[in-house]
Coordinates of N, CA, C and O in Angstrom, one line a residue:
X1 N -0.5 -58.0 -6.8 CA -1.3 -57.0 -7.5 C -1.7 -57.5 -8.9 O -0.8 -57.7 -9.7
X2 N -2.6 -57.6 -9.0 CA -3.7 -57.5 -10.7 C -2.9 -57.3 -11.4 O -1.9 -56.9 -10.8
X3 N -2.7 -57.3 -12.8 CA -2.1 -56.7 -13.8 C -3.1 -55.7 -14.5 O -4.3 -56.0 -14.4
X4 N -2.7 -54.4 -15.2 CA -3.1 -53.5 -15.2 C -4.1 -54.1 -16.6 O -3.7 -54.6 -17.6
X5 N -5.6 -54.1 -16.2 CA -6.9 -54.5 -17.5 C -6.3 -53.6 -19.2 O -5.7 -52.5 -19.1
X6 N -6.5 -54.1 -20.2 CA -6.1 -53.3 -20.5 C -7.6 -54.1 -21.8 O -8.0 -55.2 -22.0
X7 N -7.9 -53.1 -22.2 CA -9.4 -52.7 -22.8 C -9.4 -53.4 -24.5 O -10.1 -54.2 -25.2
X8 N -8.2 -52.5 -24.7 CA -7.9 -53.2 -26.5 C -7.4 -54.4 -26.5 O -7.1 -54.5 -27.7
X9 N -7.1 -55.5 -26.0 CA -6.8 -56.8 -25.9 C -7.6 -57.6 -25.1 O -7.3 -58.8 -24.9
X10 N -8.8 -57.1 -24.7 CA -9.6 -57.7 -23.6 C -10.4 -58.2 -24.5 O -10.9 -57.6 -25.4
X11 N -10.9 -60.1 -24.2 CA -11.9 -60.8 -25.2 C -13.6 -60.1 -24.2 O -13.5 -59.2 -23.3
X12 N -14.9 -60.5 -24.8 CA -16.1 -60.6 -24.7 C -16.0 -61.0 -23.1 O -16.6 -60.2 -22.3
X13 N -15.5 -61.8 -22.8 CA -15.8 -62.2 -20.9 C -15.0 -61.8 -20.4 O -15.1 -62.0 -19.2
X14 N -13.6 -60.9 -21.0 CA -12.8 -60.4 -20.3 C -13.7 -59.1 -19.6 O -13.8 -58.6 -18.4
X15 N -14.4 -59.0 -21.0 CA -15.2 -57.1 -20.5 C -16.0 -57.3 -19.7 O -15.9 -56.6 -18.7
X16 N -17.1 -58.2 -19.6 CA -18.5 -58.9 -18.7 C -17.5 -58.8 -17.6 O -17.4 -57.9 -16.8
X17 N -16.5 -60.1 -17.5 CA -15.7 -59.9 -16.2 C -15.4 -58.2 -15.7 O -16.1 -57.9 -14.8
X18 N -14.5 -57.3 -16.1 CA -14.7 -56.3 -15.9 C -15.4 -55.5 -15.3 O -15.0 -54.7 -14.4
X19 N -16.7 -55.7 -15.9 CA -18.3 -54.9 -15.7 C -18.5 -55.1 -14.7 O -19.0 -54.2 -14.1
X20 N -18.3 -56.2 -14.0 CA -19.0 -56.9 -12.7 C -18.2 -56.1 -12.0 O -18.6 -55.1 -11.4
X21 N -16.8 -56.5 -11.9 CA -15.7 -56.1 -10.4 C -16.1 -54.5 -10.4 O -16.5 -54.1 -9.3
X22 N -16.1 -53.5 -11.5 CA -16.5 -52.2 -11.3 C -17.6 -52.0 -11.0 O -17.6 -51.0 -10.3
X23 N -19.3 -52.7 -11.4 CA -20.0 -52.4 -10.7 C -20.3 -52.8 -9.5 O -21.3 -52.2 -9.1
X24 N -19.8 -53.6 -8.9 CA -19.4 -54.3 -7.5 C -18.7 -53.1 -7.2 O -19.5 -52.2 -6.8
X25 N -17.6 -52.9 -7.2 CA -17.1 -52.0 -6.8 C -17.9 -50.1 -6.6 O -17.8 -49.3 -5.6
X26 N -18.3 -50.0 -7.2 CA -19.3 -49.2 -7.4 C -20.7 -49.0 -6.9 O -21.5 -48.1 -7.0
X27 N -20.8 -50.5 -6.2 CA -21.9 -50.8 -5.3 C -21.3 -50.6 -3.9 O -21.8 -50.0 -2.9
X28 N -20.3 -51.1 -3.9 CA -19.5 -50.9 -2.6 C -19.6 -49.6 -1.5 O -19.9 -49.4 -0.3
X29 N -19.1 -48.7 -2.9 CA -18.7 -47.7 -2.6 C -20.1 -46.3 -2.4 O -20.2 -45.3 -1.7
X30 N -21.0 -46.9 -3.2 CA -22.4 -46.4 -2.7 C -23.0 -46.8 -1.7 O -24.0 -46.1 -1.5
X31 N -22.8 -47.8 -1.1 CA -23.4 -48.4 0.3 C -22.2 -47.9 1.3 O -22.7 -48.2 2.4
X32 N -21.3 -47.5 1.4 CA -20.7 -47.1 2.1 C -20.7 -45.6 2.2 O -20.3 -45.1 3.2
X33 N -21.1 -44.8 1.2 CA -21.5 -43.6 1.1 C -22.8 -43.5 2.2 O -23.0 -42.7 3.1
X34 N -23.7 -44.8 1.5 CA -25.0 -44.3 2.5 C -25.0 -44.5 3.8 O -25.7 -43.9 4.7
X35 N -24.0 -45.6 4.1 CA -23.8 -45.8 5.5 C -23.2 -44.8 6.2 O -23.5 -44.7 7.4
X36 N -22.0 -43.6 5.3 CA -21.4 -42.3 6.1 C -22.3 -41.5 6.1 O -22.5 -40.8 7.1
X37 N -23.2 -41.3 5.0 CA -24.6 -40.4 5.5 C -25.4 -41.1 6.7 O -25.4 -40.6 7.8
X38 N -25.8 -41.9 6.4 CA -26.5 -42.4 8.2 C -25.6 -42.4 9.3 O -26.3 -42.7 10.3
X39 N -24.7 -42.3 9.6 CA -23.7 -42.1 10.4 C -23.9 -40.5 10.6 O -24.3 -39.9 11.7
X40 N -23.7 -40.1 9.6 CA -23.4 -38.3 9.4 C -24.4 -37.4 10.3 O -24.2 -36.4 11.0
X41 N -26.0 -38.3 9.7 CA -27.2 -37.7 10.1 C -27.2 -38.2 11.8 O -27.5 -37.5 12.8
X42 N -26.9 -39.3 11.8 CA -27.0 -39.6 13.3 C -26.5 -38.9 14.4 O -27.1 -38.5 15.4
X43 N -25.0 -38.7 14.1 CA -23.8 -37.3 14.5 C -24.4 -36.5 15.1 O -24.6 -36.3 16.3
X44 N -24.8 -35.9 13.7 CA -25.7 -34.3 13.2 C -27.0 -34.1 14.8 O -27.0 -33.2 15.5
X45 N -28.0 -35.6 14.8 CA -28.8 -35.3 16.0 C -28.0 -35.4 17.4 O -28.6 -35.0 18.4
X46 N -26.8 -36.0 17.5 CA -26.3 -36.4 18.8 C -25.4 -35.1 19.0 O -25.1 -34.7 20.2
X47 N -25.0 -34.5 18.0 CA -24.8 -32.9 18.3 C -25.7 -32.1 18.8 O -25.6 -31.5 19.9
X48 N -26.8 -32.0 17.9 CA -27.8 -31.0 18.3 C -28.2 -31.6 20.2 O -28.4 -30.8 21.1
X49 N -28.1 -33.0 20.3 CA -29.2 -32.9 21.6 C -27.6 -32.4 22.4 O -27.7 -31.2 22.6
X50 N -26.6 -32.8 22.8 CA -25.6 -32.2 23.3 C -25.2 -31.0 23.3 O -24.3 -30.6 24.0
X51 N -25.7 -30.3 22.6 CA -25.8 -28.6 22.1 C -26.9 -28.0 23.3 O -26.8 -27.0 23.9
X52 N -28.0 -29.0 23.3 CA -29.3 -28.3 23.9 C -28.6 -28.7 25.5 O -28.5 -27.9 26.4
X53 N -28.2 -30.2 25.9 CA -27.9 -30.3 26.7 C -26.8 -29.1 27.8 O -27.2 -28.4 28.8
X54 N -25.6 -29.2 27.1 CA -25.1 -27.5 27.1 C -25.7 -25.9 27.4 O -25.3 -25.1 28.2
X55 N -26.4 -25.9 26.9 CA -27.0 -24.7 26.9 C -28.4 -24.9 28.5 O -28.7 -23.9 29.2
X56 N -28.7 -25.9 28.6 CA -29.5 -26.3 29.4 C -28.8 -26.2 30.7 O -29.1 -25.5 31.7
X57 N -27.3 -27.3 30.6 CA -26.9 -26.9 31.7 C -26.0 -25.1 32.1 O -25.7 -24.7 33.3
X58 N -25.9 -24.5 31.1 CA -25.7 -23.1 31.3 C -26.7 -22.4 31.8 O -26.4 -21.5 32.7
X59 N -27.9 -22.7 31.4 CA -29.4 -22.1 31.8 C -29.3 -22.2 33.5 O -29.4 -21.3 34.3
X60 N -29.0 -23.7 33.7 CA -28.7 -24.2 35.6 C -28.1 -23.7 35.8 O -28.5 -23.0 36.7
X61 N -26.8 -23.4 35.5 CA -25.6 -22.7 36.0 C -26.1 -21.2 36.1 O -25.7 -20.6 37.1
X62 N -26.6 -20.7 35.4 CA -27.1 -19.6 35.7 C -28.3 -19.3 37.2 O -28.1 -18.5 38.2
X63 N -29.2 -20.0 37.1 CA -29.8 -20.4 38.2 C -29.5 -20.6 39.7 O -30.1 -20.2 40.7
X64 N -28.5 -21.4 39.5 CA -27.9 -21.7 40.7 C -26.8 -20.5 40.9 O -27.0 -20.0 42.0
X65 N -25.9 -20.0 40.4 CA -25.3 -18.9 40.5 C -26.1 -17.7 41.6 O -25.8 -17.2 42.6
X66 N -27.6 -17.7 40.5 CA -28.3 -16.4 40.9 C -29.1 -17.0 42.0 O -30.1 -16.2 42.3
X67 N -29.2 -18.0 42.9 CA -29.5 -18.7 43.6 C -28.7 -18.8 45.2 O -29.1 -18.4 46.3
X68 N -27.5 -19.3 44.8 CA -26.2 -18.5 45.5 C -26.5 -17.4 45.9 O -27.0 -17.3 47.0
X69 N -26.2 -16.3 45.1 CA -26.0 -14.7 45.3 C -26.9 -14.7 46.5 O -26.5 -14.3 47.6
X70 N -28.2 -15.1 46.3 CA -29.6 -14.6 47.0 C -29.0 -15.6 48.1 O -28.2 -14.9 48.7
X71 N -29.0 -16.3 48.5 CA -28.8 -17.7 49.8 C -27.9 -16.3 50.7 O -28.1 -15.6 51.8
X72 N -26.5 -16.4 49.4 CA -25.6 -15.5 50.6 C -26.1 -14.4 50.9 O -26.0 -14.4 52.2
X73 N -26.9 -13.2 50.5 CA -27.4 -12.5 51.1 C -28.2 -12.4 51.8 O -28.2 -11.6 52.7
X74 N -29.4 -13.4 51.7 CA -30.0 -13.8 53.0 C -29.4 -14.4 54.2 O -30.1 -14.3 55.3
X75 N -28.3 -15.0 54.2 CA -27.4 -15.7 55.3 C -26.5 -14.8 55.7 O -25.6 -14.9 56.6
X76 N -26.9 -13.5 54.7 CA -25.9 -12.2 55.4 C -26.7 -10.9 56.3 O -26.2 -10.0 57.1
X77 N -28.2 -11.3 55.9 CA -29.5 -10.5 56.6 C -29.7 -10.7 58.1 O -30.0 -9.9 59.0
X78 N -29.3 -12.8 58.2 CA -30.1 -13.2 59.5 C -28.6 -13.3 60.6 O -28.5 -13.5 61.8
X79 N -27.6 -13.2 59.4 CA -26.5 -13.1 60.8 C -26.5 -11.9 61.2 O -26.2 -11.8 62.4
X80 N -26.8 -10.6 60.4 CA -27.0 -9.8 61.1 C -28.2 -9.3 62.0 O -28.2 -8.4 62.9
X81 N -29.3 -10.4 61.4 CA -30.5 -9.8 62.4 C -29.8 -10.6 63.5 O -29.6 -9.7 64.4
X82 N -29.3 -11.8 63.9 CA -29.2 -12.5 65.1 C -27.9 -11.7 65.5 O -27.8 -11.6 66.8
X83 N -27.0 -11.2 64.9 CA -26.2 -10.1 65.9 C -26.6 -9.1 66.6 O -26.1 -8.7 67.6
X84 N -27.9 -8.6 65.9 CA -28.6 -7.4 66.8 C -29.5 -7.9 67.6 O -29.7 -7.1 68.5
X85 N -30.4 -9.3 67.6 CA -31.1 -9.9 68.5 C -29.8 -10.4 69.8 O -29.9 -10.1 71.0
X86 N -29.1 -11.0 69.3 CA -27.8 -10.7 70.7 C -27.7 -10.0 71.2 O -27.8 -10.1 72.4
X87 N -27.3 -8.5 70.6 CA -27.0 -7.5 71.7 C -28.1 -6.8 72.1 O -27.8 -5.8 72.8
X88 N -29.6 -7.0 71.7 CA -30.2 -6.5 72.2 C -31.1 -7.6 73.7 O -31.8 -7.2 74.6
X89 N -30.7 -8.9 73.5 CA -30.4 -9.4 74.4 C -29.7 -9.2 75.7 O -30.1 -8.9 76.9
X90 N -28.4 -9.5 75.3 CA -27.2 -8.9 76.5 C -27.7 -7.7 77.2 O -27.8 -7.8 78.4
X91 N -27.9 -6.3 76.4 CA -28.5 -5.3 77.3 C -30.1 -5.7 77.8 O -30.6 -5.2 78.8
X92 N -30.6 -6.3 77.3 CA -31.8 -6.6 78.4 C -31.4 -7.6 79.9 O -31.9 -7.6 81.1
X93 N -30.8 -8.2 79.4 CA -29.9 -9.2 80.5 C -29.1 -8.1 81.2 O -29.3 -8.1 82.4
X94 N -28.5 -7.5 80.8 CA -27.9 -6.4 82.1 C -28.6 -5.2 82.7 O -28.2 -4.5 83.6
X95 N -29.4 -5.1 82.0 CA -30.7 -3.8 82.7 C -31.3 -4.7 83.5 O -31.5 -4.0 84.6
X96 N -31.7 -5.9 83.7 CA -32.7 -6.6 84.1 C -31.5 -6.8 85.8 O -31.9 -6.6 87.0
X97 N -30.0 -7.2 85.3 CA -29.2 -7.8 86.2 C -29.4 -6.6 86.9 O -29.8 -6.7 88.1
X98 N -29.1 -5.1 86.4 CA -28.9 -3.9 87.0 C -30.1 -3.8 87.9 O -30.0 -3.8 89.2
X99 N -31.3 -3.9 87.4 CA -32.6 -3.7 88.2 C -32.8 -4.8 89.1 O -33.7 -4.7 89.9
X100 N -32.2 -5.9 88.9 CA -32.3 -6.7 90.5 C -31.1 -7.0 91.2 O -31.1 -8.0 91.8
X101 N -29.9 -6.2 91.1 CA -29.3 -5.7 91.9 C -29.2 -4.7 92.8 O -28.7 -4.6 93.9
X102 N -29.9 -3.8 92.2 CA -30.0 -2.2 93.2 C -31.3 -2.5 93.8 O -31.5 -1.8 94.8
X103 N -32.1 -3.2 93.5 CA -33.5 -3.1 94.2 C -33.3 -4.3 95.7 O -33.9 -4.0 96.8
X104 N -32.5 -5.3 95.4 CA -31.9 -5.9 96.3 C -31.0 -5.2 97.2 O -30.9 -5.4 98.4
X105 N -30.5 -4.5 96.7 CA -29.3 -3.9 97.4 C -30.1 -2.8 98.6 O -29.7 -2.7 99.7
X106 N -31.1 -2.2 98.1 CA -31.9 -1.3 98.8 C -32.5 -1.5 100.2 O -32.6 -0.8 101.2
X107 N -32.8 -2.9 99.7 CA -34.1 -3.8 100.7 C -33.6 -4.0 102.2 O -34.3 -4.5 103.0

């Protein structure tokens, strides 16, 4: 470690020396600032589009939810229409069996 600069014993190129390492340092430390701001701001947009993305896929999820709902109730309309097209089948199939049994039977 450095020995601690010490200001009142320091010659003319001790201070020039000085001046430099702290404004180096001080450059440093400002380009790394700007770099955590460009970083920050970059963040900042990869939040917002992940934000919208989010919300977007909630919008779908809603969609498809209310998409669902409707599917199942239509898939709950035609099993029951094709339950009643069956039994209204079956009794035409046994009226029909009935009426060419007894008409046979007669003959």
């Amino acid at each position: 470690m450095a020995p601690k600069f010490n200001i009142e014993t320091a010659d003319a190129a001790a201070l020039k020396d000085r001046i430099k390492q702290l404004t180096s340092a001080v450059v440093k430390q400002k380009d790394a600032i700007e770099k955590m701001r460009g970083s920050e701001h970059k963040l900042a947009g990869e939040k917002e589009k992940l934000e919208r993305q989010v919300a977007n896929l909630g919008e779908e999820g809603e969609v498809a939810r209310t998409m669902r709902s409707e599917l199942q109730g239509e898939v709950a309309r035609l099993h029951s229409a094709l339950s009643l097209q069956t039994s209204e089948n079956e009794m035409l199939r046994a009226e029909a069996e009935a009426g060419t049994g007894g008409e046979g039977g007669g003959a």
